[in-house]
PDB file of N, CA and C in Angstrom:
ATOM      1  N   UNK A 738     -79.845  63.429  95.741  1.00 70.00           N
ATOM      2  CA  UNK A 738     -78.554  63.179  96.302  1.00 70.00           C
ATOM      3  C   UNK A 738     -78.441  61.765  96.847  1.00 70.00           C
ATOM      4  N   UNK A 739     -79.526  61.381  97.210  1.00 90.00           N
ATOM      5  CA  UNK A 739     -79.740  60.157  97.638  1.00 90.00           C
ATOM      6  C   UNK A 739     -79.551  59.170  97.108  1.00 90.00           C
ATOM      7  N   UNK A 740     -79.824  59.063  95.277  1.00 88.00           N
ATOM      8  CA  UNK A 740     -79.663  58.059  94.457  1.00 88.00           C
ATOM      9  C   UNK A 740     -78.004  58.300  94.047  1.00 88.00           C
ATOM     10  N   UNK A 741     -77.661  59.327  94.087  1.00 89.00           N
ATOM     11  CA  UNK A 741     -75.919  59.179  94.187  1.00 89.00           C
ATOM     12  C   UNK A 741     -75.438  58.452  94.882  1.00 89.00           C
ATOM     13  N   UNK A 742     -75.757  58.857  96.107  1.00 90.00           N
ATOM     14  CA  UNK A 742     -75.226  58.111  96.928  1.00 90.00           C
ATOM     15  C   UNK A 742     -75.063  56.390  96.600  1.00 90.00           C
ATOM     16  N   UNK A 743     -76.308  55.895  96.779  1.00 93.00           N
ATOM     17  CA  UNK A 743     -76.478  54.773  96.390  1.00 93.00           C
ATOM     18  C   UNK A 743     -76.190  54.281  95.350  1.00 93.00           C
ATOM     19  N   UNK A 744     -75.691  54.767  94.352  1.00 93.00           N
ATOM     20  CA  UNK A 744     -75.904  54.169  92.843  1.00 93.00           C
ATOM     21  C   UNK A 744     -73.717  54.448  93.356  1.00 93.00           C
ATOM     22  N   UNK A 745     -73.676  55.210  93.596  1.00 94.00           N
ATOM     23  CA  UNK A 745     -71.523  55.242  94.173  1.00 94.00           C
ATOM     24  C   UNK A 745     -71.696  53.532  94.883  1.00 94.00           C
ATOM     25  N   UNK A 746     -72.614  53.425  96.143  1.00 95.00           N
ATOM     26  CA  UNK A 746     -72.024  52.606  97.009  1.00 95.00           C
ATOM     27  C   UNK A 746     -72.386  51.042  95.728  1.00 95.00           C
ATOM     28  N   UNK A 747     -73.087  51.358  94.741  1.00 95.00           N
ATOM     29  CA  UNK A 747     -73.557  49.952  93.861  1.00 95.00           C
ATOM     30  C   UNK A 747     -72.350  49.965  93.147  1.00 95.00           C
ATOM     31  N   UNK A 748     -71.913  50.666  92.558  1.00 96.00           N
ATOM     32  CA  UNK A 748     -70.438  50.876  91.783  1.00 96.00           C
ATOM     33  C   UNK A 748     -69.250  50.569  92.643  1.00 96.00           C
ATOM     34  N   UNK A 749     -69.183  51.066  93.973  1.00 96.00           N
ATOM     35  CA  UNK A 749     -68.035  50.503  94.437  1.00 96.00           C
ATOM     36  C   UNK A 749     -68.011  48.952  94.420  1.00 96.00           C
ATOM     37  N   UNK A 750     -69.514  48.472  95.240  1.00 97.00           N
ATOM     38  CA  UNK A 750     -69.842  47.413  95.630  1.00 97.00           C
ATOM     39  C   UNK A 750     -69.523  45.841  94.122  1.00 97.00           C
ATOM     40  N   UNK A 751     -69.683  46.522  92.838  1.00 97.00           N
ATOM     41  CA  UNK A 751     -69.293  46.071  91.778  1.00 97.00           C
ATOM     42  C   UNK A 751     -67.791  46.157  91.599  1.00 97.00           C
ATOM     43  N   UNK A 752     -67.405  47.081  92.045  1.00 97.00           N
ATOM     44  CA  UNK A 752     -65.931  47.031  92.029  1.00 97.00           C
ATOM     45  C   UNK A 752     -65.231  46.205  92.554  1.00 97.00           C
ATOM     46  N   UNK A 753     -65.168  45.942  93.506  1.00 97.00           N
ATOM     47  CA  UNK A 753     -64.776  45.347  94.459  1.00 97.00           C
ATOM     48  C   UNK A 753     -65.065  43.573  94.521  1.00 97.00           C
ATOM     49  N   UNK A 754     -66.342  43.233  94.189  1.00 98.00           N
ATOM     50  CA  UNK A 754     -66.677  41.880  93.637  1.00 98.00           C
ATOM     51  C   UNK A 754     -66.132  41.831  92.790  1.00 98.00           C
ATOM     52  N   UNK A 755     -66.105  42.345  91.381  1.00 97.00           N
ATOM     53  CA  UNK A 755     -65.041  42.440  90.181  1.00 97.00           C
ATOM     54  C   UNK A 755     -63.211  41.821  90.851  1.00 97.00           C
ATOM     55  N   UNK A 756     -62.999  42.871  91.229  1.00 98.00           N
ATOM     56  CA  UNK A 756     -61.565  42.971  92.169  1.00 98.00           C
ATOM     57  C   UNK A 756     -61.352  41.778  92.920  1.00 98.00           C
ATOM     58  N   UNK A 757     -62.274  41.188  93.750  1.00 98.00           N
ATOM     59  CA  UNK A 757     -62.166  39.966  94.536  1.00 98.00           C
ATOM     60  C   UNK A 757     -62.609  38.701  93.167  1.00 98.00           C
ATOM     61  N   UNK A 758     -62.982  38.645  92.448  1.00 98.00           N
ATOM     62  CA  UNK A 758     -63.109  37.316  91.607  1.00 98.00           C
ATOM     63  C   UNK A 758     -61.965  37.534  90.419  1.00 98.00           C
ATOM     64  N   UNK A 759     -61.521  38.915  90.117  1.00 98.00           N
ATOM     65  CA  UNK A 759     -60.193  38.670  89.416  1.00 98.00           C
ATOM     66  C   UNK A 759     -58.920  38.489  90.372  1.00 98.00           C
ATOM     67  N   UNK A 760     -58.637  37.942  91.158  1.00 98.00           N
ATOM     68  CA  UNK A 760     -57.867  37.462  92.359  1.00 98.00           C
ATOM     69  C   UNK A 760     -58.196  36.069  92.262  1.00 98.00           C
ATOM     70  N   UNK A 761     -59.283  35.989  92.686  1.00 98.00           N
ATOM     71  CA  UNK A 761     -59.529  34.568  92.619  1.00 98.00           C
ATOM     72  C   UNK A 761     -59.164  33.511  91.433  1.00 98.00           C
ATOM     73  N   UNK A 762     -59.782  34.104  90.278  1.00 98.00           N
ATOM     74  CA  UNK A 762     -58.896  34.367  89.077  1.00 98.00           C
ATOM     75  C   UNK A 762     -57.540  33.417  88.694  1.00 98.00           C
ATOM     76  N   UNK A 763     -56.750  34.896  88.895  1.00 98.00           N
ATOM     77  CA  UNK A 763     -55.761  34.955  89.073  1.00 98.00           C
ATOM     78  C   UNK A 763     -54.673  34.033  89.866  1.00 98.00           C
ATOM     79  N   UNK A 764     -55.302  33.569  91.133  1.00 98.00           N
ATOM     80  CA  UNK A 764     -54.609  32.832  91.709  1.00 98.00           C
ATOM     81  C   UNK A 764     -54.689  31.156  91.414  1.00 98.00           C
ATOM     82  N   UNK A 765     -56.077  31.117  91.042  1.00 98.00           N
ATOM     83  CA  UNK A 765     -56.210  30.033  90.079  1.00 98.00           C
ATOM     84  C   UNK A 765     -55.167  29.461  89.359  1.00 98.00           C
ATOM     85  N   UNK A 766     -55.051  30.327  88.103  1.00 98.00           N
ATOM     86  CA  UNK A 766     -54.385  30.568  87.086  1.00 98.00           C
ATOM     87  C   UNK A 766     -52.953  30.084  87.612  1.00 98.00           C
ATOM     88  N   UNK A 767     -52.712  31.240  88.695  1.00 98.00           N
ATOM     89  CA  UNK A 767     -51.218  31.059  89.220  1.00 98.00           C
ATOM     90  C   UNK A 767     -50.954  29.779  89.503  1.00 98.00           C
ATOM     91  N   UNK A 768     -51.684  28.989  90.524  1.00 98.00           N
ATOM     92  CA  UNK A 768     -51.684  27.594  91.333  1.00 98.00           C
ATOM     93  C   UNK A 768     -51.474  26.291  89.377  1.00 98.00           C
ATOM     94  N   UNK A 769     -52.214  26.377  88.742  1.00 98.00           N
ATOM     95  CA  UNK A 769     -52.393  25.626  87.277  1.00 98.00           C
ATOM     96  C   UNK A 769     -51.142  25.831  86.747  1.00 98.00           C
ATOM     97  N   UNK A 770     -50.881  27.236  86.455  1.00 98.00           N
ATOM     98  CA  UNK A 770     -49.368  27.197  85.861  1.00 98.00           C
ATOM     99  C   UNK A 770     -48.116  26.439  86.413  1.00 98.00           C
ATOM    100  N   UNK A 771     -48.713  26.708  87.988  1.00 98.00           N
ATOM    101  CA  UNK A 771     -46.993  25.977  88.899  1.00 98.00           C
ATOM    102  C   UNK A 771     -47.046  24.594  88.524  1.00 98.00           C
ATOM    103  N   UNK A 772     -48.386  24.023  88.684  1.00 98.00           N
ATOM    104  CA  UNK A 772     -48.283  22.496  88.528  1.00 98.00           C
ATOM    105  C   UNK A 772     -47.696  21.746  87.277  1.00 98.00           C
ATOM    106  N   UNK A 773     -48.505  22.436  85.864  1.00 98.00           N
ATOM    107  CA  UNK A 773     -48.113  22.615  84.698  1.00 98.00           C
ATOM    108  C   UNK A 773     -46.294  22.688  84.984  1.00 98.00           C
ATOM    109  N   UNK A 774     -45.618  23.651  85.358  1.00 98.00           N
ATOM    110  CA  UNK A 774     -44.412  23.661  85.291  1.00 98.00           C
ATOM    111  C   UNK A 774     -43.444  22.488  85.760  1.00 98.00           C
ATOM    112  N   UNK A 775     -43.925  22.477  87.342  1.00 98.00           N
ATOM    113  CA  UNK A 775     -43.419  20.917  88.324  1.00 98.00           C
ATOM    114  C   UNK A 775     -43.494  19.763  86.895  1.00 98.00           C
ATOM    115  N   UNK A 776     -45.002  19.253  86.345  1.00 98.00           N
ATOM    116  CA  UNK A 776     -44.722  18.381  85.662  1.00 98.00           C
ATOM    117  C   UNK A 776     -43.827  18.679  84.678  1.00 98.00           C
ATOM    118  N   UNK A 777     -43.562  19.652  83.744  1.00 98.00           N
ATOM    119  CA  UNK A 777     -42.855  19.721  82.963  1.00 98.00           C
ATOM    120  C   UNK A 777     -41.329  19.748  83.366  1.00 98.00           C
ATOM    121  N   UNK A 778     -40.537  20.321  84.674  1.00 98.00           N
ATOM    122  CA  UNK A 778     -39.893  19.743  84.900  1.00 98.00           C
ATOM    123  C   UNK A 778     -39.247  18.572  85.528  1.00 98.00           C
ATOM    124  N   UNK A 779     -40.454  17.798  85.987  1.00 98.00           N
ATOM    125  CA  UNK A 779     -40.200  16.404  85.907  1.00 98.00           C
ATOM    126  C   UNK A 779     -39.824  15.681  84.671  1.00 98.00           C
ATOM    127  N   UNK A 780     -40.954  15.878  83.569  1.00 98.00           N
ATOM    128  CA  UNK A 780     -40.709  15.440  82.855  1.00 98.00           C
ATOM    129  C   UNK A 780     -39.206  15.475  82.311  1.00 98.00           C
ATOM    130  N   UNK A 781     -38.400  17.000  82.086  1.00 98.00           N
ATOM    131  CA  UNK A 781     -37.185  17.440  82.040  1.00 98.00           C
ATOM    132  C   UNK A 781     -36.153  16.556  82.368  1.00 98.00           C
ATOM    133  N   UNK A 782     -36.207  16.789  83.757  1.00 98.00           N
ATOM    134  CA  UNK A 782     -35.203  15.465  84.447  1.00 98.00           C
ATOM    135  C   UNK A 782     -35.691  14.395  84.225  1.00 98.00           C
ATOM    136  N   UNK A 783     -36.854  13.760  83.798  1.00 98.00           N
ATOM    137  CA  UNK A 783     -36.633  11.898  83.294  1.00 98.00           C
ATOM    138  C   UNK A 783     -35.672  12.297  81.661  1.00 98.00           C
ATOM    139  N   UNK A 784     -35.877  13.294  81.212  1.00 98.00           N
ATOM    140  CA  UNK A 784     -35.307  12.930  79.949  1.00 98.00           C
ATOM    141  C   UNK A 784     -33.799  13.464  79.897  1.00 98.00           C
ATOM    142  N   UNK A 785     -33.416  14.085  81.038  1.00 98.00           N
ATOM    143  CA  UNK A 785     -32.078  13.814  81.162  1.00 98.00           C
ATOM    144  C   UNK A 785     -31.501  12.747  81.330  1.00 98.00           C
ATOM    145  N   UNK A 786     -32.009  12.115  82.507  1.00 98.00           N
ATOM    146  CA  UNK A 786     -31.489  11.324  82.858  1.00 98.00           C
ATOM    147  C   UNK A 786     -31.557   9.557  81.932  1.00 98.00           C
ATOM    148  N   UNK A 787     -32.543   9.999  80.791  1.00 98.00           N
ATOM    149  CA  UNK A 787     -32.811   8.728  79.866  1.00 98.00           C
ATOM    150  C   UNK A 787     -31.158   9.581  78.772  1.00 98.00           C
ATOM    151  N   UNK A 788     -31.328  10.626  78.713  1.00 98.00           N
ATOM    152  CA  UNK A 788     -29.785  10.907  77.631  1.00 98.00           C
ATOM    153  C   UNK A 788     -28.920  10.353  78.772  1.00 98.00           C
ATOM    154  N   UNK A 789     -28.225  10.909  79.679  1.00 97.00           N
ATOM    155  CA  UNK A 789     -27.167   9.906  80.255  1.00 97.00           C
ATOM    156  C   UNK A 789     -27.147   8.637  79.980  1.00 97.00           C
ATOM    157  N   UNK A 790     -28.072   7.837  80.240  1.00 97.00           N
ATOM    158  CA  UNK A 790     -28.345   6.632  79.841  1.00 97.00           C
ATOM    159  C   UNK A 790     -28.089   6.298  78.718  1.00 97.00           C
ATOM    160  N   UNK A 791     -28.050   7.366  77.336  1.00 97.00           N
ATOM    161  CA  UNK A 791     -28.315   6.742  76.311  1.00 97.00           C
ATOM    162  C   UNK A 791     -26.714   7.127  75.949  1.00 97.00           C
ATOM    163  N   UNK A 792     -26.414   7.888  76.580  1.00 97.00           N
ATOM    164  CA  UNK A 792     -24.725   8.582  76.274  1.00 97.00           C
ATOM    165  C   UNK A 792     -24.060   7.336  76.610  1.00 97.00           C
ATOM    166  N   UNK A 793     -24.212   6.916  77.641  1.00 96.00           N
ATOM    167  CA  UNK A 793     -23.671   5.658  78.157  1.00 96.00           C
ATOM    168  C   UNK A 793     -23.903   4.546  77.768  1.00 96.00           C
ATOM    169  N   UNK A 794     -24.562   4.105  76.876  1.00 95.00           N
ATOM    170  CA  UNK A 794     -24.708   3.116  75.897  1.00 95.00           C
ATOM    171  C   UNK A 794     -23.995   3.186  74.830  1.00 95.00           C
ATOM    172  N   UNK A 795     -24.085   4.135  74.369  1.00 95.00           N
ATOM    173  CA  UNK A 795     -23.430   4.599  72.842  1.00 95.00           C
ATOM    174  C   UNK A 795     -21.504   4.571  73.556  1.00 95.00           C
ATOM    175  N   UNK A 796     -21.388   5.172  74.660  1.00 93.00           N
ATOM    176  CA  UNK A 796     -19.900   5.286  74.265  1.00 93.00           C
ATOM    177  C   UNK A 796     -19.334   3.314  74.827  1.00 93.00           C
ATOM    178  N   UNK A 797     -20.126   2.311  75.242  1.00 91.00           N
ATOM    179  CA  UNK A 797     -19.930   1.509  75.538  1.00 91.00           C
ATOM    180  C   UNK A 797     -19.886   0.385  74.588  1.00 91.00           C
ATOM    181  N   UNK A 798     -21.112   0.591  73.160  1.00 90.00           N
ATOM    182  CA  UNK A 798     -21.205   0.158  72.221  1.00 90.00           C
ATOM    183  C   UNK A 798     -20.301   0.906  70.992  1.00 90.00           C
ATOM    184  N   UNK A 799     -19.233   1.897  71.621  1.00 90.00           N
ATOM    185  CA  UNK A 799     -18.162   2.315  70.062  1.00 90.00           C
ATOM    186  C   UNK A 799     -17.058   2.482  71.242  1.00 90.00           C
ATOM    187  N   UNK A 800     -17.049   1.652  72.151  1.00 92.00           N
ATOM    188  CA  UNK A 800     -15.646   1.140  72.555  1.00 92.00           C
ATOM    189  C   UNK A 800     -14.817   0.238  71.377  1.00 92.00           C
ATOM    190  N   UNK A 801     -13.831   0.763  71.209  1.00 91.00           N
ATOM    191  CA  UNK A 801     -12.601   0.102  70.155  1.00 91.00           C
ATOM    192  C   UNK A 801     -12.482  -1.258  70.992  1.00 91.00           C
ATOM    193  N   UNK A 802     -12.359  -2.051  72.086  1.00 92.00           N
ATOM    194  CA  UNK A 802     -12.404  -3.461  71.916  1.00 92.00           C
ATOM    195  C   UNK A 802     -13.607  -3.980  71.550  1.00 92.00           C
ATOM    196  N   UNK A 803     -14.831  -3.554  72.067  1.00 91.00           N
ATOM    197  CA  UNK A 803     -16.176  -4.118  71.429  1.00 91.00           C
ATOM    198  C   UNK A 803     -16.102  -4.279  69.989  1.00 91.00           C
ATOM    199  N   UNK A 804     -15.644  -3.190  69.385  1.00 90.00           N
ATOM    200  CA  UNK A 804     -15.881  -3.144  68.019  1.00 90.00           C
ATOM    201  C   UNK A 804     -14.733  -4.031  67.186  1.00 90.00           C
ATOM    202  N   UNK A 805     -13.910  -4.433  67.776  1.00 91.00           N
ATOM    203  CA  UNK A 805     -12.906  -5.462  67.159  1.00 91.00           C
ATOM    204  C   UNK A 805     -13.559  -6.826  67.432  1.00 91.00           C
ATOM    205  N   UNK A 806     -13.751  -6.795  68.527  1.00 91.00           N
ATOM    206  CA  UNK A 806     -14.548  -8.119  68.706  1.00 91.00           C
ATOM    207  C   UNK A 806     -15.453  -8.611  67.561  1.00 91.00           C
ATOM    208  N   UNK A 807     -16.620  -7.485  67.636  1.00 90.00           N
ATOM    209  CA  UNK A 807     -17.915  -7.856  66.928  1.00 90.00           C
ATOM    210  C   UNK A 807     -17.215  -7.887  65.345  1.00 90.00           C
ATOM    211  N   UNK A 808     -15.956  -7.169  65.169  1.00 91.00           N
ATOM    212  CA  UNK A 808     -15.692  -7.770  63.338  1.00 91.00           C
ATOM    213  C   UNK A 808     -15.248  -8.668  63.644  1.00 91.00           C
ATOM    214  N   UNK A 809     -14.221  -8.935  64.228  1.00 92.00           N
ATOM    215  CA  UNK A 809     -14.188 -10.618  64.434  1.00 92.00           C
ATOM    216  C   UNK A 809     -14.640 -11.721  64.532  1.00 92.00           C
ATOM    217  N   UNK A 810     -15.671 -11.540  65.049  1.00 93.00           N
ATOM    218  CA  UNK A 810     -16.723 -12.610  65.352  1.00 93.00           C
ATOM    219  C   UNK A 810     -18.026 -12.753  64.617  1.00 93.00           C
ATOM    220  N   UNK A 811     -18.950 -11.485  63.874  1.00 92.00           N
ATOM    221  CA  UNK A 811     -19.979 -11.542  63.093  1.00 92.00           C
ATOM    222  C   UNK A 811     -19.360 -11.058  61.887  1.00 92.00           C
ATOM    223  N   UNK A 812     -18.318 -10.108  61.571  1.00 92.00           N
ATOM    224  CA  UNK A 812     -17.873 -10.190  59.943  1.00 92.00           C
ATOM    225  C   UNK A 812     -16.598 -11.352  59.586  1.00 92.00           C
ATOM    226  N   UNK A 813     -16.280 -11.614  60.611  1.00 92.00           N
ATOM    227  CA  UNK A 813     -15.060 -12.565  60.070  1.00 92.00           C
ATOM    228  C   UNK A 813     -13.725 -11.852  59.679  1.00 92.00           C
ATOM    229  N   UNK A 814     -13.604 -10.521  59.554  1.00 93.00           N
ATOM    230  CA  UNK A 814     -12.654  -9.663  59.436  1.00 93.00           C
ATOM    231  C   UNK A 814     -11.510 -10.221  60.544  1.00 93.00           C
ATOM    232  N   UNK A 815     -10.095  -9.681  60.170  1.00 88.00           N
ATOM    233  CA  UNK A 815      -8.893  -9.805  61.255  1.00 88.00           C
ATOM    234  C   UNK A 815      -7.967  -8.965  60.303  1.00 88.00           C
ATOM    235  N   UNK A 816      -6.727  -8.417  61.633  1.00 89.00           N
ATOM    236  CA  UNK A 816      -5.736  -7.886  61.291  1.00 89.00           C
ATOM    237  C   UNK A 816      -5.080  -8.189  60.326  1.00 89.00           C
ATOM    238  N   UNK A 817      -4.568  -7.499  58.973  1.00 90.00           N
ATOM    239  CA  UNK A 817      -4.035  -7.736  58.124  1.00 90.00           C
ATOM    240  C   UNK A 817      -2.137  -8.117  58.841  1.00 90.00           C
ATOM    241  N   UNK A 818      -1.645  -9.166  57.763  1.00 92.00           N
ATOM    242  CA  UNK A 818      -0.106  -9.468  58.455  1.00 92.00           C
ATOM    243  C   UNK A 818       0.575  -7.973  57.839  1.00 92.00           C
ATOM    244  N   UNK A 819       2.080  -8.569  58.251  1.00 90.00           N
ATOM    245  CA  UNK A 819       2.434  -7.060  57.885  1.00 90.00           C
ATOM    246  C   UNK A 819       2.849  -7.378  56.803  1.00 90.00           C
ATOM    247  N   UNK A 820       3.209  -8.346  56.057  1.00 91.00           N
ATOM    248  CA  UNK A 820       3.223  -8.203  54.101  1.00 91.00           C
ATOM    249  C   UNK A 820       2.393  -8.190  53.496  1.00 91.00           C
ATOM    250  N   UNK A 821       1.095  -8.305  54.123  1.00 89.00           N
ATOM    251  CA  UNK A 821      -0.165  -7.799  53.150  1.00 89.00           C
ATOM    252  C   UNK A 821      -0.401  -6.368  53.272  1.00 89.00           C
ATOM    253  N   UNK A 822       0.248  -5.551  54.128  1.00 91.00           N
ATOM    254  CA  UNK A 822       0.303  -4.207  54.169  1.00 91.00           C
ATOM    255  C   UNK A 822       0.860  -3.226  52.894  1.00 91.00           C
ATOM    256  N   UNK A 823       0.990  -2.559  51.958  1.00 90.00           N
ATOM    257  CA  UNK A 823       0.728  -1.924  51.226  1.00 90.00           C
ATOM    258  C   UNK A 823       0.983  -0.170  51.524  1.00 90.00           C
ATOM    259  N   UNK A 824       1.671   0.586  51.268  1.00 89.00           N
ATOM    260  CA  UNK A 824       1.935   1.798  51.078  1.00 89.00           C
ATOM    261  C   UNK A 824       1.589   2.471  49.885  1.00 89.00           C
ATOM    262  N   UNK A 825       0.443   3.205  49.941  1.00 90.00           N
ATOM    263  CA  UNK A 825       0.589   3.851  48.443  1.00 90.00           C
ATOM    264  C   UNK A 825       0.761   5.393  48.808  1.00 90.00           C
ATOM    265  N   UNK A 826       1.495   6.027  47.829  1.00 90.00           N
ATOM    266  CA  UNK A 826       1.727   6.773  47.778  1.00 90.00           C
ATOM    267  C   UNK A 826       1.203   7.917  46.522  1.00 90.00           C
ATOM    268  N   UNK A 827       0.774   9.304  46.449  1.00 80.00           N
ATOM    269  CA  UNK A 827       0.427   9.758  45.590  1.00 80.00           C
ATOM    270  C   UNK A 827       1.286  10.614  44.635  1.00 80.00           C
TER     271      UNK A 827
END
């Protein structure tokens, strides 16, 4: 009866170390994932905030006066008069 005894309290005693290092574990794990996440949503918000940036370039560079300008000035293009204007019809 005696080695029951003892051989229960070795089994609990395994249990329980088991139980306390999958915690430990676990919380590990937990603490790695959060950080993992924080950076990833850092990362998130820099790359929002690089699209704003880039939204705001683009609608500044297909502004209709920019873009008259730049044919004006690097293609040489200009407004047609109004008798070089042309109606066709189908």
């Amino acid at each position: 009866m005696r080695a029951v005894g003892i051989f229960s309290l070795l089994l609990l005693l395994a249990s329980v170390m088991a139980s306390a290092i999958a915690v430990v574990w676990t919380r590990h794990q937990s603490r790695s994932l959060f950080v993992q996440l924080s950076q990833l949503q850092g990362q998130r918000d820099e790359l929002n905030i690089e699209y704003g940036r880039l939204e705001l370039e683009q609608a500044t560079w297909a502004e209709p006066r920019r873009i008259d300008s730049e044919a004006r000035t690097k293609l040489g293009m200009f407004a047609p008069r109004p008798q070089d204007v042309q109606l066709v019809r189908q």
